[in-house]
Amino acid sequence: MVIVTGGTGYIGSHTCVELINNGFEVVILDNLSNSHESMLDAIEELSGKRPTFYKVDIDDSDQLAAVFEKIGSKAESVIHFAAKKAVGESVQEPLEYYRNNLDSLINILVEMGRHQIQNLVFSSSCTVYGQPDVCPVTEETPRKEAESPYGNTKSICEDIIRDTSKAQSLNAISLRYFNPIGAHESAKIGELPIGVPNNLVPYVTQTAAGIRKELTIFGDDYVTDDGTCIRDYIHVVDLAKAHLQALRKLEAATSESSYDIFNIGTGKGSSVLDVVKAFETATGVSINYKLGPKREGDITAVYADTTKANTQLNWKAQLGLEESLKSSWNWEQNYRSRNT
Ligand code: NAD
Ligand code: UDP
């Protein structure tokens, strides 16, 4: 059995579908602060099995302990997605972010120790690299000081896991995600940004759908080929599959304790203008956009060297930018048609 925290969220729900379809028994813990219980219906529809669900605040140690009393003895592994993730909000409410994201991880590690659960996959982020001096980044590329409290929680969580793996029986993997986009091919699960999206791809799909008047491209004089920022956009289903491979690696481990880190991206950098063009090509819908000022805190370019994940996790991204954007568009349209 695998416990999936944050399993009704965007990346968690896609991962639960992959896990169940590959024979894992899944138990989801989520407080629904940024997701909906209806995700359980969609996961059931796509996998043929409804995961057991506990509505629980993972940053509340008593609540979590009570849930682990019920399920802890049956679990072999935990995938820990649950976290607050809005960069801007974390600047406004740093304590809320440190409390939620750090306490949740610490509580999970305490319960794993208590119930002798040895395997942990943790959601980290390429934000830990900041603006790297050289691209692509490998796992050896030095981390930089975080641009936001959110980013800092990811660096601190990585350190907490590393240190804990030296002190208790724990085999752990941090996956450093690059920019997750896209949705399941069924268009039944996807990303549900609340309010005006901060991220590029939901803003693009909402502009295409006529919900936003126009996309503003943040900065066109960066030192890149077309002047716009470069990121590594990874399809969420490929990302979900990386968790499966990480789990398999951990469950096959013979050591008492270990800690490892993997970049999970495509290895390809795409500019903001590349994304707009790829969306237009993939969907046939044009995007109304204007060039605007830079967004504070944005870095010029980051993309992954994925050699380590390719060789040691036996994982490689399969889906390209156009396929990813097409799936985002299908999800946007399907979601709007059901909710308007
Ligand atoms: P999401 O918000 O869709 O999912 C996170 C889930 O965690 C939500 O369902 C939320 O209700 C739950 N949650 C948050 N705090 C909780 C708590 N205290 N107790 C119980 N449940 C709680 O986010 P996502 O995009 O699926 O991200 C999943 C993980 O991946 C997060 O750790 C995030 O920081 C990390 N990550 C995301 C991205 C991205 O761009 N989406 C990039 C890098 C890393
Ligand atoms: N971006 C943009 N307009 C938007 C949102 C994002 O030009 O409305 C750019 C942003 O400046 C960055 C890229 O798109 O270069 C990806 O931003 P996102 O917020 O999706 O991810 P980040 O890499 O910042 O986590």
mmCIF file of N, CA, C and O in Angstrom, residues 15-57:
data_model
loop_
_atom_site.group_PDB
_atom_site.id
_atom_site.type_symbol
_atom_site.label_atom_id
_atom_site.label_comp_id
_atom_site.label_asym_id
_atom_site.label_seq_id
_atom_site.Cartn_x
_atom_site.Cartn_y
_atom_site.Cartn_z
ATOM 1 N N THR A 15 -0.831 10.950 -10.642
ATOM 2 C CA THR A 15 0.039 9.878 -10.141
ATOM 3 C C THR A 15 -0.796 8.731 -9.581
ATOM 4 O O THR A 15 -0.467 7.547 -9.785
ATOM 5 N N CYS A 16 -1.896 9.061 -8.888
ATOM 6 C CA CYS A 16 -2.755 7.992 -8.338
ATOM 7 C C CYS A 16 -3.294 7.109 -9.460
ATOM 8 O O CYS A 16 -3.340 5.876 -9.318
ATOM 9 N N VAL A 17 -3.679 7.714 -10.575
ATOM 10 C CA VAL A 17 -4.186 6.921 -11.709
ATOM 11 C C VAL A 17 -3.095 5.958 -12.190
ATOM 12 O O VAL A 17 -3.343 4.759 -12.388
ATOM 13 N N GLU A 18 -1.875 6.472 -12.350
ATOM 14 C CA GLU A 18 -0.770 5.604 -12.805
ATOM 15 C C GLU A 18 -0.487 4.497 -11.793
ATOM 16 O O GLU A 18 -0.251 3.348 -12.165
ATOM 17 N N LEU A 19 -0.518 4.851 -10.512
ATOM 18 C CA LEU A 19 -0.222 3.854 -9.468
ATOM 19 C C LEU A 19 -1.255 2.732 -9.494
ATOM 20 O O LEU A 19 -0.914 1.547 -9.496
ATOM 21 N N ILE A 20 -2.527 3.115 -9.499
ATOM 22 C CA ILE A 20 -3.586 2.087 -9.439
ATOM 23 C C ILE A 20 -3.539 1.232 -10.709
ATOM 24 O O ILE A 20 -3.653 0.007 -10.649
ATOM 25 N N ASN A 21 -3.329 1.904 -11.850
ATOM 26 C CA ASN A 21 -3.257 1.138 -13.104
ATOM 27 C C ASN A 21 -2.069 0.181 -13.137
ATOM 28 O O ASN A 21 -2.007 -0.710 -13.972
ATOM 29 N N ASN A 22 -1.107 0.397 -12.256
ATOM 30 C CA ASN A 22 0.047 -0.510 -12.183
ATOM 31 C C ASN A 22 0.006 -1.392 -10.940
ATOM 32 O O ASN A 22 1.038 -1.884 -10.489
ATOM 33 N N GLY A 23 -1.187 -1.547 -10.384
ATOM 34 C CA GLY A 23 -1.376 -2.561 -9.349
ATOM 35 C C GLY A 23 -1.123 -2.112 -7.916
ATOM 36 O O GLY A 23 -1.175 -2.936 -7.007
ATOM 37 N N PHE A 24 -0.838 -0.841 -7.692
ATOM 38 C CA PHE A 24 -0.622 -0.378 -6.317
ATOM 39 C C PHE A 24 -1.957 -0.102 -5.634
ATOM 40 O O PHE A 24 -2.901 0.398 -6.264
ATOM 41 N N GLU A 25 -2.001 -0.390 -4.327
ATOM 42 C CA GLU A 25 -3.162 0.032 -3.532
ATOM 43 C C GLU A 25 -2.853 1.432 -2.996
ATOM 44 O O GLU A 25 -1.794 1.659 -2.414
ATOM 45 N N VAL A 26 -3.787 2.361 -3.207
ATOM 46 C CA VAL A 26 -3.515 3.772 -2.904
ATOM 47 C C VAL A 26 -4.443 4.282 -1.804
ATOM 48 O O VAL A 26 -5.660 4.056 -1.844
ATOM 49 N N VAL A 27 -3.854 4.975 -0.828
ATOM 50 C CA VAL A 27 -4.646 5.691 0.179
ATOM 51 C C VAL A 27 -4.259 7.163 0.095
ATOM 52 O O VAL A 27 -3.071 7.505 0.182
ATOM 53 N N ILE A 28 -5.262 8.022 -0.093
ATOM 54 C CA ILE A 28 -4.991 9.454 -0.249
ATOM 55 C C ILE A 28 -5.270 10.191 1.059
ATOM 56 O O ILE A 28 -6.313 9.999 1.684
ATOM 57 N N LEU A 29 -4.328 11.065 1.446
ATOM 58 C CA LEU A 29 -4.552 11.991 2.560
ATOM 59 C C LEU A 29 -4.496 13.406 1.998
ATOM 60 O O LEU A 29 -3.501 13.792 1.367
ATOM 61 N N ASP A 30 -5.553 14.183 2.201
ATOM 62 C CA ASP A 30 -5.573 15.551 1.678
ATOM 63 C C ASP A 30 -6.566 16.358 2.519
ATOM 64 O O ASP A 30 -7.586 15.816 2.965
ATOM 65 N N ASN A 31 -6.278 17.641 2.723
ATOM 66 C CA ASN A 31 -7.249 18.468 3.461
ATOM 67 C C ASN A 31 -8.168 19.252 2.510
ATOM 68 O O ASN A 31 -8.962 20.070 2.953
ATOM 69 N N LEU A 32 -8.023 19.013 1.204
ATOM 70 C CA LEU A 32 -8.855 19.650 0.167
ATOM 71 C C LEU A 32 -8.723 21.176 0.178
ATOM 72 O O LEU A 32 -9.626 21.879 -0.259
ATOM 73 N N SER A 33 -7.593 21.695 0.691
ATOM 74 C CA SER A 33 -7.418 23.153 0.702
ATOM 75 C C SER A 33 -7.200 23.688 -0.706
ATOM 76 O O SER A 33 -7.456 24.847 -0.984
ATOM 77 N N ASN A 34 -6.718 22.831 -1.613
ATOM 78 C CA ASN A 34 -6.524 23.295 -2.995
ATOM 79 C C ASN A 34 -6.959 22.234 -3.998
ATOM 80 O O ASN A 34 -6.366 22.095 -5.067
ATOM 81 N N SER A 35 -7.985 21.478 -3.629
ATOM 82 C CA SER A 35 -8.479 20.442 -4.550
ATOM 83 C C SER A 35 -9.892 20.050 -4.141
ATOM 84 O O SER A 35 -10.398 20.518 -3.111
ATOM 85 N N HIS A 36 -10.498 19.194 -4.949
ATOM 86 C CA HIS A 36 -11.904 18.836 -4.723
ATOM 87 C C HIS A 36 -12.040 17.334 -4.525
ATOM 88 O O HIS A 36 -11.357 16.552 -5.200
ATOM 89 N N GLU A 37 -12.987 16.973 -3.665
ATOM 90 C CA GLU A 37 -13.213 15.554 -3.401
ATOM 91 C C GLU A 37 -13.673 14.825 -4.673
ATOM 92 O O GLU A 37 -13.477 13.619 -4.819
ATOM 93 N N SER A 38 -14.271 15.586 -5.607
ATOM 94 C CA SER A 38 -14.760 14.967 -6.845
ATOM 95 C C SER A 38 -13.612 14.332 -7.656
ATOM 96 O O SER A 38 -13.864 13.514 -8.546
ATOM 97 N N MET A 39 -12.381 14.721 -7.353
ATOM 98 C CA MET A 39 -11.228 14.090 -8.026
ATOM 99 C C MET A 39 -11.230 12.578 -7.790
ATOM 100 O O MET A 39 -10.737 11.813 -8.620
ATOM 101 N N LEU A 40 -11.779 12.151 -6.657
ATOM 102 C CA LEU A 40 -11.821 10.717 -6.355
ATOM 103 C C LEU A 40 -12.687 9.984 -7.379
ATOM 104 O O LEU A 40 -12.375 8.861 -7.789
ATOM 105 N N ASP A 41 -13.792 10.636 -7.795
ATOM 106 C CA ASP A 41 -14.654 10.023 -8.823
ATOM 107 C C ASP A 41 -13.868 9.858 -10.120
ATOM 108 O O ASP A 41 -13.945 8.827 -10.784
ATOM 109 N N ALA A 42 -13.127 10.930 -10.471
ATOM 110 C CA ALA A 42 -12.381 10.885 -11.735
ATOM 111 C C ALA A 42 -11.282 9.823 -11.677
ATOM 112 O O ALA A 42 -11.079 9.074 -12.637
ATOM 113 N N ILE A 43 -10.589 9.746 -10.542
ATOM 114 C CA ILE A 43 -9.528 8.728 -10.412
ATOM 115 C C ILE A 43 -10.150 7.334 -10.548
ATOM 116 O O ILE A 43 -9.621 6.454 -11.239
ATOM 117 N N GLU A 44 -11.304 7.146 -9.919
ATOM 118 C CA GLU A 44 -11.992 5.843 -9.998
ATOM 119 C C GLU A 44 -12.364 5.523 -11.445
ATOM 120 O O GLU A 44 -12.162 4.417 -11.939
ATOM 121 N N GLU A 45 -12.890 6.546 -12.129
ATOM 122 C CA GLU A 45 -13.310 6.329 -13.523
ATOM 123 C C GLU A 45 -12.116 5.935 -14.398
ATOM 124 O O GLU A 45 -12.233 5.086 -15.280
ATOM 125 N N LEU A 46 -10.963 6.551 -14.151
ATOM 126 C CA LEU A 46 -9.804 6.314 -15.016
ATOM 127 C C LEU A 46 -9.002 5.074 -14.636
ATOM 128 O O LEU A 46 -8.202 4.588 -15.436
ATOM 129 N N SER A 47 -9.195 4.588 -13.422
ATOM 130 C CA SER A 47 -8.375 3.458 -12.978
ATOM 131 C C SER A 47 -9.217 2.236 -12.618
ATOM 132 O O SER A 47 -8.676 1.160 -12.385
ATOM 133 N N GLY A 48 -10.526 2.437 -12.508
ATOM 134 C CA GLY A 48 -11.393 1.315 -12.155
ATOM 135 C C GLY A 48 -11.404 1.011 -10.669
ATOM 136 O O GLY A 48 -12.038 0.063 -10.221
ATOM 137 N N LYS A 49 -10.709 1.837 -9.874
ATOM 138 C CA LYS A 49 -10.665 1.575 -8.434
ATOM 139 C C LYS A 49 -10.681 2.901 -7.672
ATOM 140 O O LYS A 49 -9.926 3.821 -8.013
ATOM 141 N N ARG A 50 -11.527 2.978 -6.654
ATOM 142 C CA ARG A 50 -11.589 4.208 -5.871
ATOM 143 C C ARG A 50 -10.568 4.144 -4.734
ATOM 144 O O ARG A 50 -10.618 3.221 -3.909
ATOM 145 N N PRO A 51 -9.650 5.117 -4.679
ATOM 146 C CA PRO A 51 -8.697 5.060 -3.572
ATOM 147 C C PRO A 51 -9.387 5.365 -2.250
ATOM 148 O O PRO A 51 -10.367 6.115 -2.209
ATOM 149 N N THR A 52 -8.891 4.758 -1.170
ATOM 150 C CA THR A 52 -9.372 5.129 0.159
ATOM 151 C C THR A 52 -8.945 6.575 0.406
ATOM 152 O O THR A 52 -7.852 6.975 0.007
ATOM 153 N N PHE A 53 -9.818 7.344 1.047
ATOM 154 C CA PHE A 53 -9.523 8.779 1.228
ATOM 155 C C PHE A 53 -9.720 9.198 2.677
ATOM 156 O O PHE A 53 -10.731 8.844 3.301
ATOM 157 N N TYR A 54 -8.744 9.935 3.216
ATOM 158 C CA TYR A 54 -8.897 10.557 4.542
ATOM 159 C C TYR A 54 -8.722 12.059 4.393
ATOM 160 O O TYR A 54 -7.693 12.506 3.875
ATOM 161 N N LYS A 55 -9.733 12.805 4.837
ATOM 162 C CA LYS A 55 -9.585 14.277 4.853
ATOM 163 C C LYS A 55 -8.860 14.637 6.137
ATOM 164 O O LYS A 55 -9.388 14.447 7.238
ATOM 165 N N VAL A 56 -7.635 15.098 5.987
ATOM 166 C CA VAL A 56 -6.802 15.333 7.168
ATOM 167 C C VAL A 56 -5.826 16.475 6.897
ATOM 168 O O VAL A 56 -5.318 16.623 5.794
ATOM 169 N N ASP A 57 -5.613 17.298 7.939
ATOM 170 C CA ASP A 57 -4.570 18.334 7.864
ATOM 171 C C ASP A 57 -3.260 17.686 8.254
ATOM 172 O O ASP A 57 -3.049 17.357 9.432
#
